[in-house]
Coordinates of C-alpha atoms in Angstrom, one line a residue:
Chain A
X120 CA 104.8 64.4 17.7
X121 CA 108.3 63.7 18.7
X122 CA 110.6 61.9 16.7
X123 CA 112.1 59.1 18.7
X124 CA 112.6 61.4 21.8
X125 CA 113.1 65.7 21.5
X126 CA 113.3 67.7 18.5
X127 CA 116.9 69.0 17.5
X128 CA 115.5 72.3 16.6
X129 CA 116.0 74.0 19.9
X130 CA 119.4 72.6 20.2
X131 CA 120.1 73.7 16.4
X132 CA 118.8 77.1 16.8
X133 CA 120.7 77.9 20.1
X134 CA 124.3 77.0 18.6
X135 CA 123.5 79.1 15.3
X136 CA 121.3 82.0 16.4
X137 CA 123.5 84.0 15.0
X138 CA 123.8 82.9 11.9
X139 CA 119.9 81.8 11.4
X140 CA 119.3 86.0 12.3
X141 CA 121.4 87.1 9.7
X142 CA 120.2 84.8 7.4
X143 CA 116.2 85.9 7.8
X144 CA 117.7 89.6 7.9
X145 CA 119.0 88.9 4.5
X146 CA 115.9 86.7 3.4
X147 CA 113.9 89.6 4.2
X148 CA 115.5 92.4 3.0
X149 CA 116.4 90.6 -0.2
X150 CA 112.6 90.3 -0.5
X151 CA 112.0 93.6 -0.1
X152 CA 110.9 95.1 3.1
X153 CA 109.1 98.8 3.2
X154 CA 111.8 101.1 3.9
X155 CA 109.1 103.4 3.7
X156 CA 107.6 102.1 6.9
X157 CA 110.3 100.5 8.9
X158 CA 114.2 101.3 9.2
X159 CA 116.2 98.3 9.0
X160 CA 117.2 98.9 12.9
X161 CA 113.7 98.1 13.7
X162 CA 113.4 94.9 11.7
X163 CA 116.5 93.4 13.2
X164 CA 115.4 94.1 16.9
X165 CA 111.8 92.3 16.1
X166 CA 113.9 89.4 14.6
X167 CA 116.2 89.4 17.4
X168 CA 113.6 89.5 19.7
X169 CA 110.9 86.8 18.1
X170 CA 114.2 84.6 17.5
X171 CA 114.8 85.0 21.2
X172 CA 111.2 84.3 22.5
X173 CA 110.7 81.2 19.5
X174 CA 113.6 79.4 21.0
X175 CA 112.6 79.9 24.2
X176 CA 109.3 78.5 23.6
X177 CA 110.1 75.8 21.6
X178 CA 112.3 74.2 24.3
X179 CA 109.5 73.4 26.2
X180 CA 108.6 70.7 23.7
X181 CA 105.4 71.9 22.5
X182 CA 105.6 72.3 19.0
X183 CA 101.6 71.4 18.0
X184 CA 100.1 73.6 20.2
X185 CA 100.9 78.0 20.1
X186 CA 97.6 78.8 22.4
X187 CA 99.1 77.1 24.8
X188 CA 100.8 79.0 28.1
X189 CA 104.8 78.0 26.5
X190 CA 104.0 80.0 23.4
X191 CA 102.4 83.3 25.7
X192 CA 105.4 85.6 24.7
X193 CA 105.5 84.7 21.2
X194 CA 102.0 85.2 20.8
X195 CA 102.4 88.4 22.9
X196 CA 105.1 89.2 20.3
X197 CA 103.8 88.5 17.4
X198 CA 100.3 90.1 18.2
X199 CA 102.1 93.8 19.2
X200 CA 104.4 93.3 15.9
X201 CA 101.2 92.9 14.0
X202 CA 99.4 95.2 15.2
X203 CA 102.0 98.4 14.5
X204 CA 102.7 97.3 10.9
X205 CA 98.4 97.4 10.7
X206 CA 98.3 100.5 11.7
X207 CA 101.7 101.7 9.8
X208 CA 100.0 100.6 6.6
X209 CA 101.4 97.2 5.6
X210 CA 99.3 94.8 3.7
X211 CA 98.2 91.5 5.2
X212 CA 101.1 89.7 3.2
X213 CA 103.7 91.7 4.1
X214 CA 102.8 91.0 7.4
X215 CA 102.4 87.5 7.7
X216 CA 105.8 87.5 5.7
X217 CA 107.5 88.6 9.1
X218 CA 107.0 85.0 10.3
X219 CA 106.7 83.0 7.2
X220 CA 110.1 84.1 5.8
X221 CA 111.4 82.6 8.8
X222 CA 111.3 79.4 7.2
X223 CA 114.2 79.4 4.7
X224 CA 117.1 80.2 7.1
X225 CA 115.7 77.9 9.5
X226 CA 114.7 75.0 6.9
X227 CA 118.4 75.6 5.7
X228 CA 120.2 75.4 9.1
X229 CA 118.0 72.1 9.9
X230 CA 119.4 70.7 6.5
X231 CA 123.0 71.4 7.2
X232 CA 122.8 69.5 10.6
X233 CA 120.5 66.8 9.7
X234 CA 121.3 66.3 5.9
X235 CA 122.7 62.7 6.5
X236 CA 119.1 61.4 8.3
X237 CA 116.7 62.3 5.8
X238 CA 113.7 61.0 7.8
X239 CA 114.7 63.0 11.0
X240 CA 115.2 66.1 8.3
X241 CA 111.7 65.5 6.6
X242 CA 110.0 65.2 10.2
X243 CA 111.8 67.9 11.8
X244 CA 111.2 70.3 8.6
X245 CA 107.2 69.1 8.5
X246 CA 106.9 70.0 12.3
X247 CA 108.7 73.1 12.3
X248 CA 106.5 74.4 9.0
X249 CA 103.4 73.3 10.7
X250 CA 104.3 75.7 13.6
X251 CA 105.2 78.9 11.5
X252 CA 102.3 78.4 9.8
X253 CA 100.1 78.7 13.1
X254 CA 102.2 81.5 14.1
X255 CA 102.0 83.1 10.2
X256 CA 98.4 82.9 10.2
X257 CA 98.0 84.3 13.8
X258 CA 99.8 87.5 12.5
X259 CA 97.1 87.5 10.2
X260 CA 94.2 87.1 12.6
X261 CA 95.4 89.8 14.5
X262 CA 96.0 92.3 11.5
X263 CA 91.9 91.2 10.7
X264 CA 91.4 91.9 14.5
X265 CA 93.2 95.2 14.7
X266 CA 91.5 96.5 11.4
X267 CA 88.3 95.5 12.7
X268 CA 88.5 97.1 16.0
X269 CA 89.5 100.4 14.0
X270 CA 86.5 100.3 11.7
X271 CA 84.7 100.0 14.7
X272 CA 85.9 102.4 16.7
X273 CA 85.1 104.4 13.4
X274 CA 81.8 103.5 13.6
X275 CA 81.0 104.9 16.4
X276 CA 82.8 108.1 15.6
X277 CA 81.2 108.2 12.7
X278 CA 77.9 108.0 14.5
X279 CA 78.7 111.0 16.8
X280 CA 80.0 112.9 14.2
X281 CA 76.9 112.8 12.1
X282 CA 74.1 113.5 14.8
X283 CA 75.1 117.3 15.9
X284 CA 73.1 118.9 18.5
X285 CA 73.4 122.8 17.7
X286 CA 71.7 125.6 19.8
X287 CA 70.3 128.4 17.3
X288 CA 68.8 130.7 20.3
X289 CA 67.9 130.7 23.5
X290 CA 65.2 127.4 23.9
X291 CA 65.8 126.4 20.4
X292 CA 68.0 123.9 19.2
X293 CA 68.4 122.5 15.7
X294 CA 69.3 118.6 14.6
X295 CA 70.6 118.6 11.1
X296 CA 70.8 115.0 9.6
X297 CA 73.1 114.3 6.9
X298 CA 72.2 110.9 5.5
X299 CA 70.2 107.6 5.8
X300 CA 68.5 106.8 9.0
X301 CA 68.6 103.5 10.8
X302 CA 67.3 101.9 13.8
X303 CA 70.8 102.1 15.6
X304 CA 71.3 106.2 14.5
X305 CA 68.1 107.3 14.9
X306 CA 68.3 105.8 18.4
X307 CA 71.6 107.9 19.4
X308 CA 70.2 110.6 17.5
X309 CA 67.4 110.8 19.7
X310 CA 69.4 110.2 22.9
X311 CA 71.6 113.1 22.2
X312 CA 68.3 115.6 21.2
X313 CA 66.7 115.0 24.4
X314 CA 69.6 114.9 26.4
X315 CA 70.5 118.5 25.2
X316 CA 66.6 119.5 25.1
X317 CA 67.3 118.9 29.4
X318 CA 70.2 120.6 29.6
X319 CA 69.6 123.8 27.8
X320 CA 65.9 123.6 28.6
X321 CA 65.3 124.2 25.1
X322 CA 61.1 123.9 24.5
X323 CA 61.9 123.9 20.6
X324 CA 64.2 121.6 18.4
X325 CA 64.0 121.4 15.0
X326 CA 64.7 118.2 12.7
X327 CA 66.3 119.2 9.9
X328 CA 66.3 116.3 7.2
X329 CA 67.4 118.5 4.0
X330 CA 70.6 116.0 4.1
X331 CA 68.0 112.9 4.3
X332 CA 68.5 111.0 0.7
X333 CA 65.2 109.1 0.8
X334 CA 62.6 108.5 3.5
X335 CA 60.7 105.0 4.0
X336 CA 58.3 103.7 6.4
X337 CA 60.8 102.9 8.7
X338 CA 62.7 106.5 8.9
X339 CA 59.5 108.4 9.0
X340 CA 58.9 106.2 12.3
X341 CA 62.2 106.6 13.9
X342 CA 60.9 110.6 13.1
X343 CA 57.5 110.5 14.7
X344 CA 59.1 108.3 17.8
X345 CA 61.7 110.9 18.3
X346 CA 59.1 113.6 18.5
X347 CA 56.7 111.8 20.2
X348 CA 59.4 111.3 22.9
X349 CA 60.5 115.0 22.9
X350 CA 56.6 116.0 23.3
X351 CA 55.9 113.8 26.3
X352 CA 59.3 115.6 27.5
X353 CA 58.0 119.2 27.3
X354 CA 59.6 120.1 23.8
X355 CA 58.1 120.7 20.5
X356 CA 59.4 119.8 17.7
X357 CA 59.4 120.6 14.0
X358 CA 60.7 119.1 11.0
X359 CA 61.9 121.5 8.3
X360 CA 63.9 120.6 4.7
X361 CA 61.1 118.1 3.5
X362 CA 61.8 117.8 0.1
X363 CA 59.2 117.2 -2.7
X364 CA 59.5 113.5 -3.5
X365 CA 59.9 112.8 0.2
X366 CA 57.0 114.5 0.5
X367 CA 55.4 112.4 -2.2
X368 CA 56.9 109.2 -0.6
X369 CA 55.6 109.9 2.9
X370 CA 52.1 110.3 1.5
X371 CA 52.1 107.1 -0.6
X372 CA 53.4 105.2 2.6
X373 CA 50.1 106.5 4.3
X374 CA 52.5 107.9 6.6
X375 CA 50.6 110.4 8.9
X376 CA 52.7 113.2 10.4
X377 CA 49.4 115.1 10.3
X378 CA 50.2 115.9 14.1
X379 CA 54.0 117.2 13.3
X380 CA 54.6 120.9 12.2
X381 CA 56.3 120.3 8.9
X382 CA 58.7 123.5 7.5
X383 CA 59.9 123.6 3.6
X384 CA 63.2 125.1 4.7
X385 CA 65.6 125.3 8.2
X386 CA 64.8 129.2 7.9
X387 CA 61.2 128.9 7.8
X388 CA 61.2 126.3 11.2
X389 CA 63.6 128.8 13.1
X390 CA 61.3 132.0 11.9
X391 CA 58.8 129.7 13.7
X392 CA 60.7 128.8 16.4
X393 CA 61.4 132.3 17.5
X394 CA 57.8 133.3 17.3
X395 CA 56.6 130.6 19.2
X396 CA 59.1 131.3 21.9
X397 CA 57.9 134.8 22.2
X398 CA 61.0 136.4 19.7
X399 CA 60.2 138.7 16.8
X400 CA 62.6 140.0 13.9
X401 CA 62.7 143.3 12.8
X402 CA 65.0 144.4 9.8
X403 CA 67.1 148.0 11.4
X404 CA 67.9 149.2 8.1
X405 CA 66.0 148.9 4.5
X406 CA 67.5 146.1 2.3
X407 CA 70.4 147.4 -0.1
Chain B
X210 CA 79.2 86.6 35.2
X211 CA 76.7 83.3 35.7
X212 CA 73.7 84.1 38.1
X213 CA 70.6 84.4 38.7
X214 CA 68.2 85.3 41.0
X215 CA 64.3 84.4 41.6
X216 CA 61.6 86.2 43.4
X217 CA 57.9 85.7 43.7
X218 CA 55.4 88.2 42.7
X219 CA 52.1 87.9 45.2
X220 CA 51.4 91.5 45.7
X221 CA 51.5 94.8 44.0
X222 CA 54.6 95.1 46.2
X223 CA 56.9 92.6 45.1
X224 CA 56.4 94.1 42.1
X225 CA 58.2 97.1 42.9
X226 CA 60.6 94.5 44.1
X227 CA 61.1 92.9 40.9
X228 CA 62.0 96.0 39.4
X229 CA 64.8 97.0 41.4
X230 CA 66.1 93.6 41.2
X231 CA 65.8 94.2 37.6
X232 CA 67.3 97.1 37.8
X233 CA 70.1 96.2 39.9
X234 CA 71.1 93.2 37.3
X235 CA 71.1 95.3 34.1
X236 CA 73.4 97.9 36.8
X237 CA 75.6 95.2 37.0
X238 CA 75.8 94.3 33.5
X239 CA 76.6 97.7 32.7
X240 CA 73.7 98.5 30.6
X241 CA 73.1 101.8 28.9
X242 CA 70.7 103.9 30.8
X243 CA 67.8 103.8 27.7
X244 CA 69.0 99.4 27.6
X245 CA 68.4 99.8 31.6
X246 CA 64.9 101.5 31.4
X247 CA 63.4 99.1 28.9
X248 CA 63.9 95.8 30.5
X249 CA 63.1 97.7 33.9
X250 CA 59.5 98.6 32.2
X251 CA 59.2 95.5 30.3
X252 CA 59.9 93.4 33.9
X253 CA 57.4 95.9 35.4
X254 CA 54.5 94.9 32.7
X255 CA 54.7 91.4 32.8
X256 CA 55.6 91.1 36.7
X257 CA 51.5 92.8 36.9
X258 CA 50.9 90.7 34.2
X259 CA 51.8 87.6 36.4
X260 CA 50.1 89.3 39.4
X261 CA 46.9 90.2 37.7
X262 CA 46.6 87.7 35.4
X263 CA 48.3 84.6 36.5
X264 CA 46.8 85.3 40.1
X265 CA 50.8 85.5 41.5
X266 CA 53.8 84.0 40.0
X267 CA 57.5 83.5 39.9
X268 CA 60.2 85.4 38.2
X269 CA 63.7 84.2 37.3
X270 CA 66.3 86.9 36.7
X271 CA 69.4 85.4 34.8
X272 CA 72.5 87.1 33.5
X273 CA 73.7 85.8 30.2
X274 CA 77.3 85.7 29.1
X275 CA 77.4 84.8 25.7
X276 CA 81.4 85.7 24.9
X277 CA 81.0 89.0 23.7
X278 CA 77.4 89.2 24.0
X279 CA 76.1 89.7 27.4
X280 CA 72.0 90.0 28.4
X281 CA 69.2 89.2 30.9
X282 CA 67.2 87.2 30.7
X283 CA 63.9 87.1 32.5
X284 CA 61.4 84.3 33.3
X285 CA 57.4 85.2 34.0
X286 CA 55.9 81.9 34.9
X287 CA 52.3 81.4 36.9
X288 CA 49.7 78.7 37.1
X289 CA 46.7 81.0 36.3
X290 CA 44.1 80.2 34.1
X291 CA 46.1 80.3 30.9
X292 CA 45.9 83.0 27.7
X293 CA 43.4 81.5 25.4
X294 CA 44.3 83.5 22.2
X295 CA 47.9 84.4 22.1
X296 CA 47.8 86.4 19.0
X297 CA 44.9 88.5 20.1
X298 CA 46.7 88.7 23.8
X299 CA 49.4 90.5 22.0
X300 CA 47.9 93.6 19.8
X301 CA 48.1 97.0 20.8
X302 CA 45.2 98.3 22.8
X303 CA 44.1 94.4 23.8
X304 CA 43.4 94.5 27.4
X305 CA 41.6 92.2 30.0
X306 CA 42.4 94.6 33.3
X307 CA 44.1 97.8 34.4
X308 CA 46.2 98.8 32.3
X309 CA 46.6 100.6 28.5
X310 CA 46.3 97.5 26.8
X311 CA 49.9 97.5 26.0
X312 CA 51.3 95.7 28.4
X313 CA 52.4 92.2 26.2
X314 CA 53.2 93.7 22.7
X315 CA 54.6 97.5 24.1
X316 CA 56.9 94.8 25.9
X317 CA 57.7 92.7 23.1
X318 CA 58.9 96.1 21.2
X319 CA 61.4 96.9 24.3
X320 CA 63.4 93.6 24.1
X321 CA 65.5 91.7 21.5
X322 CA 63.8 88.3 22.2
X323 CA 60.0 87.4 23.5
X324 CA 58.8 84.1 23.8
X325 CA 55.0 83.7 25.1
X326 CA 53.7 79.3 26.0
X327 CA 50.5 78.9 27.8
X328 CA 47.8 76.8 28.1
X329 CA 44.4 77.2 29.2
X330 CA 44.1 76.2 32.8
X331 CA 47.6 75.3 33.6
X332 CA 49.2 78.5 33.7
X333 CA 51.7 81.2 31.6
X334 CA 55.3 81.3 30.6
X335 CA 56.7 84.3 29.1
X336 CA 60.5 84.9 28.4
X337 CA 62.0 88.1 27.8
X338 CA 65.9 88.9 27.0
X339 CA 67.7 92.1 26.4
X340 CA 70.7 92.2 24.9
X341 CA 73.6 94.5 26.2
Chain C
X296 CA 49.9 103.7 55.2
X297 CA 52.6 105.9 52.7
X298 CA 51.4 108.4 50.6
X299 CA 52.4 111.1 48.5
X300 CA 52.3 114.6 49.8
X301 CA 50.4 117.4 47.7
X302 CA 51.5 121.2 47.9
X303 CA 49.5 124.2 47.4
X304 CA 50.7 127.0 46.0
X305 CA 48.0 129.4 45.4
X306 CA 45.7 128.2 42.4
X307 CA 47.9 125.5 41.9
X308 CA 48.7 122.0 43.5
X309 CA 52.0 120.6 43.2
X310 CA 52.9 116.5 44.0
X311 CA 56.3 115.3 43.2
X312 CA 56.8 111.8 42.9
X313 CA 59.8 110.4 44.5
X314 CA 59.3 107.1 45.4
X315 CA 59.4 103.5 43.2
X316 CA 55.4 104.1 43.1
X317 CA 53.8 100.8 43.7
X318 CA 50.4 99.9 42.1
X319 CA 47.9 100.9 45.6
X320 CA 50.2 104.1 45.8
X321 CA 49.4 105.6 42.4
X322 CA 45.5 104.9 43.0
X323 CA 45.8 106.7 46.1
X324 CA 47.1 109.8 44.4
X325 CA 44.7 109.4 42.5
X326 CA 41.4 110.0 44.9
X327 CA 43.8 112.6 47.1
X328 CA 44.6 114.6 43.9
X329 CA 40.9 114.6 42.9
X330 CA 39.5 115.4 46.9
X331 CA 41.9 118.4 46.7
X332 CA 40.9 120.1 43.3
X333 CA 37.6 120.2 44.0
X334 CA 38.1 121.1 48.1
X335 CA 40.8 123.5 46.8
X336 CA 38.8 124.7 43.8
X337 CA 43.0 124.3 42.5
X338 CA 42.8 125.7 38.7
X339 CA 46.1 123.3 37.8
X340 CA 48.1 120.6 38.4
X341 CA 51.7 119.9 38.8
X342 CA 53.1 116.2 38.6
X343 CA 56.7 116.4 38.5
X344 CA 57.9 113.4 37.4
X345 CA 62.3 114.0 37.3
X346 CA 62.8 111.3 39.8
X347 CA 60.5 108.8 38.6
X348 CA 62.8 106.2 37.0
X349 CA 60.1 104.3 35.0
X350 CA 56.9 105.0 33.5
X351 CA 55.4 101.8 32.8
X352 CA 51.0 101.4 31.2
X353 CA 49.6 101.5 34.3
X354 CA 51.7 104.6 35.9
X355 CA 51.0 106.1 32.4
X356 CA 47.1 105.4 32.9
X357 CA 46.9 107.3 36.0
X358 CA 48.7 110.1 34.9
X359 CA 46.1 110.1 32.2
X360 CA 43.4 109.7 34.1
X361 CA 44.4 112.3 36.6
X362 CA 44.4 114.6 33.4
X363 CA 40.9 113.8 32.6
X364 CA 39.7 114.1 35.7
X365 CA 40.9 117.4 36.5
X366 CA 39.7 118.6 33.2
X367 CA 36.3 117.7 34.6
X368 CA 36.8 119.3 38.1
X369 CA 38.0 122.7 36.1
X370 CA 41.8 121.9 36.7
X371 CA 44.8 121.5 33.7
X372 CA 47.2 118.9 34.4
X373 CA 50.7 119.9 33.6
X374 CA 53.2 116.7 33.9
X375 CA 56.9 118.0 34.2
X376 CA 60.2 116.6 34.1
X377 CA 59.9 113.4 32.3
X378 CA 63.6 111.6 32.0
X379 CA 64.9 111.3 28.3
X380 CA 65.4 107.5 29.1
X381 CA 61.8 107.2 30.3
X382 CA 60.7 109.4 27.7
X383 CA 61.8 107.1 24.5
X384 CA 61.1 103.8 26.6
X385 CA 57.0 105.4 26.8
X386 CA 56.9 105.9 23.3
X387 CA 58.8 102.3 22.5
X388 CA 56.1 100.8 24.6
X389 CA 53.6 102.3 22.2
X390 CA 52.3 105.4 25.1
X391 CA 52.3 108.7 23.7
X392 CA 50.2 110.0 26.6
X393 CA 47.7 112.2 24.2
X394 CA 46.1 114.9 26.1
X395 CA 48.1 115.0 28.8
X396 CA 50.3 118.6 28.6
X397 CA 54.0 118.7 29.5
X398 CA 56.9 121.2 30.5
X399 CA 60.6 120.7 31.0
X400 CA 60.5 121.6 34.6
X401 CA 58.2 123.0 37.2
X402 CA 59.3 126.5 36.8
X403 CA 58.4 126.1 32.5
X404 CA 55.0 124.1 33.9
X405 CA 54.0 126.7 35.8
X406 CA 54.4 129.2 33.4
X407 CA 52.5 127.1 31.0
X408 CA 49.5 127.0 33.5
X409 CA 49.9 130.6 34.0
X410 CA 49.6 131.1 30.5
X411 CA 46.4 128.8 29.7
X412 CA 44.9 130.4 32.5
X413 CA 45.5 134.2 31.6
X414 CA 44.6 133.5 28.4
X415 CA 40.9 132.1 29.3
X416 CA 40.6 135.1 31.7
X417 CA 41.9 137.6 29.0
X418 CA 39.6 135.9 26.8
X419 CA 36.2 136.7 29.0
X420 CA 37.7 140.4 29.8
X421 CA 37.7 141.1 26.0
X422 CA 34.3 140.2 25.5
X423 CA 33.3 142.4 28.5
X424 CA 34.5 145.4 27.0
X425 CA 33.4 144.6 23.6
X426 CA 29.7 145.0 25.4

């Protein structure tokens, strides 16, 4: 890569890092930063600090290859830098922008010291862009990264959130779902009833699927396998809020839940529920 | 985490041998409890498979490191007489011995990949893997 | 040779399994279970099942089998304790263990047994009267 022996950036950088700072401070605030996000204060340590680690990195000579164990602090850098303006709500631009606007101070500083040898300018400008642009673009990767490891995080939240376990009485406990059913929540969804139907020793849970939007061959499945595995437990089970089309759907599947006690409502499963714990319900004064 | 481990299955007790092995791997690997219980009853299955069948066998346990995807992977292989019809060897309720008849296809159902090859006379391979 | 111990307790015999059950160890239990119903004239059956870390086809067909059998020696099988993990992994496997009755524990199997039982008995004491 070298041009007749070492690049001058290094050299150029370390007798004007002064100047180069202010001139990216400027670049960037004249482009607009979010004042909204990040105080000025901020920006000019993460400039001071990148401009510090890019020289130091630089000097080793390695200007093709940022994966490598020269660019580990820059990377480092540039990956925590990222990932705070991800979560503090900058676009994917805006970030990137941290590093690419880095370009006109430095491109500038290269062409006041090397203006009289254009090929050493052209050379030293074509490495130096091909450099921030690896280091732009792994901003980016890591915004993508960071974003991604949030969704999934939500994901998982999400899942937990949506598969409550609630204990209506002693030995009965009720599983509202709220939404489709797939392979992956069904599975949790079971986990979670069965692991509570042990600890509460609860002999009767009831499915609620009043929140269900449709059911196919599939769901109804994932239904019959979760009370299939709650019966060979000890625990009955019965599935309330089946709605009319549902019902219409499950019979045109030639699904049989002919062994599942079916309920129209929550109400009506729990009334059962009590009885067939032993409970009964009395009314103590005559309705108003 | 590259390695693997193989055991022999000539008696109803190596079986039980095979499934703590199992066990022991998918430990290891950190599987989920549920993840940990399938491949242990899938391993158990086709280890009495091997045993019954195959008139005694080998198994190879593997771990699989895939980046981010890590597995096991398990190896049934015997020179018994061979599974003449594959297809019918794996419906529910087919069964030639002791069991329910659901050894092959309940199996196939509590793993990600299943890969049966045999031929008649020569023997049985069958390759299960579970993915983390 | 091993073998898996069976408790009495009055009309009842009680076997816990807690050992990796190998294939000659289950048939085992097997004949023992059915020499001591009918030596015993036992009225029910307890297999807790809590430790038991798998329940793979053939485990699962001597646990049916042990129902059946006791059914024919005048003897309900109660199977108690099944593990969640083991639980879904059965019915993944395709097992759902028809006619074979479960509890929670052995204290909710027992009263299960008591129940069945004092509800034959109740049963033939209402008719007596009715005469």
């Amino acid at each position: 890569m070298s041009l007749n022996g070492q690049s001058k950036i290094p050299q150029i950088l370390k007798n004007h890092e002064a100047e180069v700072l202010a001139d990216w401070l400027g670049e960037q605030m004249a482009a607009g930063i979010r004042k909204d996000l990040l105080k000025e204060i901020e920006l000019r340590e993460e400039c001071r600090e990148f401009l510090e680690l890019f020289t130091d990195a630089i000097q080793q000579g390695n200007l093709t290859n940022i994966q490598s164990t020269e660019w580990r602090s820059v990377r480092e850098m540039l990956t925590s830098v990222s990932r705070t303006r991800t979560q503090k709500g900058f676009t994917p631009t805006e970030t990137a922008n941290f590093v690419f606007s880095f370009k006109q101070p430095l491109f500038k500083r290269l062409r006041q010291e090397l203006g009289q040898n254009g090929e050493a300018l052209v050379e030293e400008i074509l490495s130096a862009s091909n450099l921030i642009d690896k280091l732009g673009l792994w901003t980016t990767e890591i915004y993508q990264k960071t974003r991604e490891e949030v969704i999934l995080r939500q994901q998982e939240e999400l899942m937990e959130l949506s598969t409550p376990v609630v204990k209506l009485w002693e030995g009965i406990l009720a599983l509202p779902i709220i939404g489709t059913l797939d392979s992956a929540r069904t599975q949790i969804m079971m986990e979670s009833l069965l692991e509570m139907i042990v600890q509460t020793g609860s002999q009767v849970a009831i499915i609620d699927i009043t929140g269900v939007p449709t059911v196919d061959t599939l769901t109804a499945q994932h239904l019959l396998k979760t009370v299939t595995a709650a019966r060979l437990m000890g625990a009955d089970c019965i599935i309330s809020g089946i709605r009319p089309q549902i019902a219409q759907t499950i019979v045109y599947l030639g699904v049989d839940l002919a062994d599942i006690t079916t309920k129209a409502s929550l109400a009506d499963a729990f009334v059962l529920a009590l009885k067939r714990s032993g409970f009964a319900i009395a009314r103590s004064k005559p309705t108003i | 985490m590259q390695k693997n481990e193989i055991i022999s299955i000539n008696s109803s007790s190596d079986v039980v041998l095979v499934r703590q092995a199992v066990r022991q791997f998918a430990v290891e690997l950190a599987f989920s409890l549920i993840n940990q219980t399938k491949i242990v009853t899938g391993a158990s299955e086709l280890a009495r498979n091997t045993l019954e069948h195959g008139g005694g066998g080998t198994v190879n346990i593997e771990a699989l490191d895939r980046g981010t995807r890590r597995g096991l992977r398990l190896t049934f292989e015997d020179s018994g007489p061979g599974i003449p019809d594959i297809e019918l060897a794996l419906k529910d309720g087919f069964t030639t011995g002791n069991g329910l008849g659901m050894g092959l296809s309940g199996t196939k159902r509590l793993v990600n990949e299943f890969e049966i090859v045999s031929r008649v006379g020569e023997g049985t391979r069958i390759t299960i893997t579970k993915w983390k | 040779m091993e073998r898996i111990a069976i408790l009495q307790m009055g009309h009842f015999l009680l076997v816990t399994i807690q050992v990796d059950m190998h294939d000659h160890l289950a048939m085992t239990l097997q004949d023992d279970l059915t020499n001591r119903i009918s030596k015993t004239s036992a009225r029910g059956v307890l297999i807790d099942i809590s430790a038991l870390e798998i329940v793979d086809s053939f485990i699962g067909r001597i646990l049916a089998n042990i129902a059946k059998m006791s059914r024919i020696l005048d003897a309900e099988t109660v199977v108690v304790g099944m593990q969640p993990a083991v639980a879904i992994t059965l019915v993944e496997l395709g097992l759902s263990l028809k006619g074979i009755r479960t509890a929670l524990n052995v204290e909710k199997g027992m009263a299960l047994l008591r129940s069945s039982l004092g509800d034959s008995q109740g049963g033939s004491m209402d008719g007596d009267a009715e005469k």
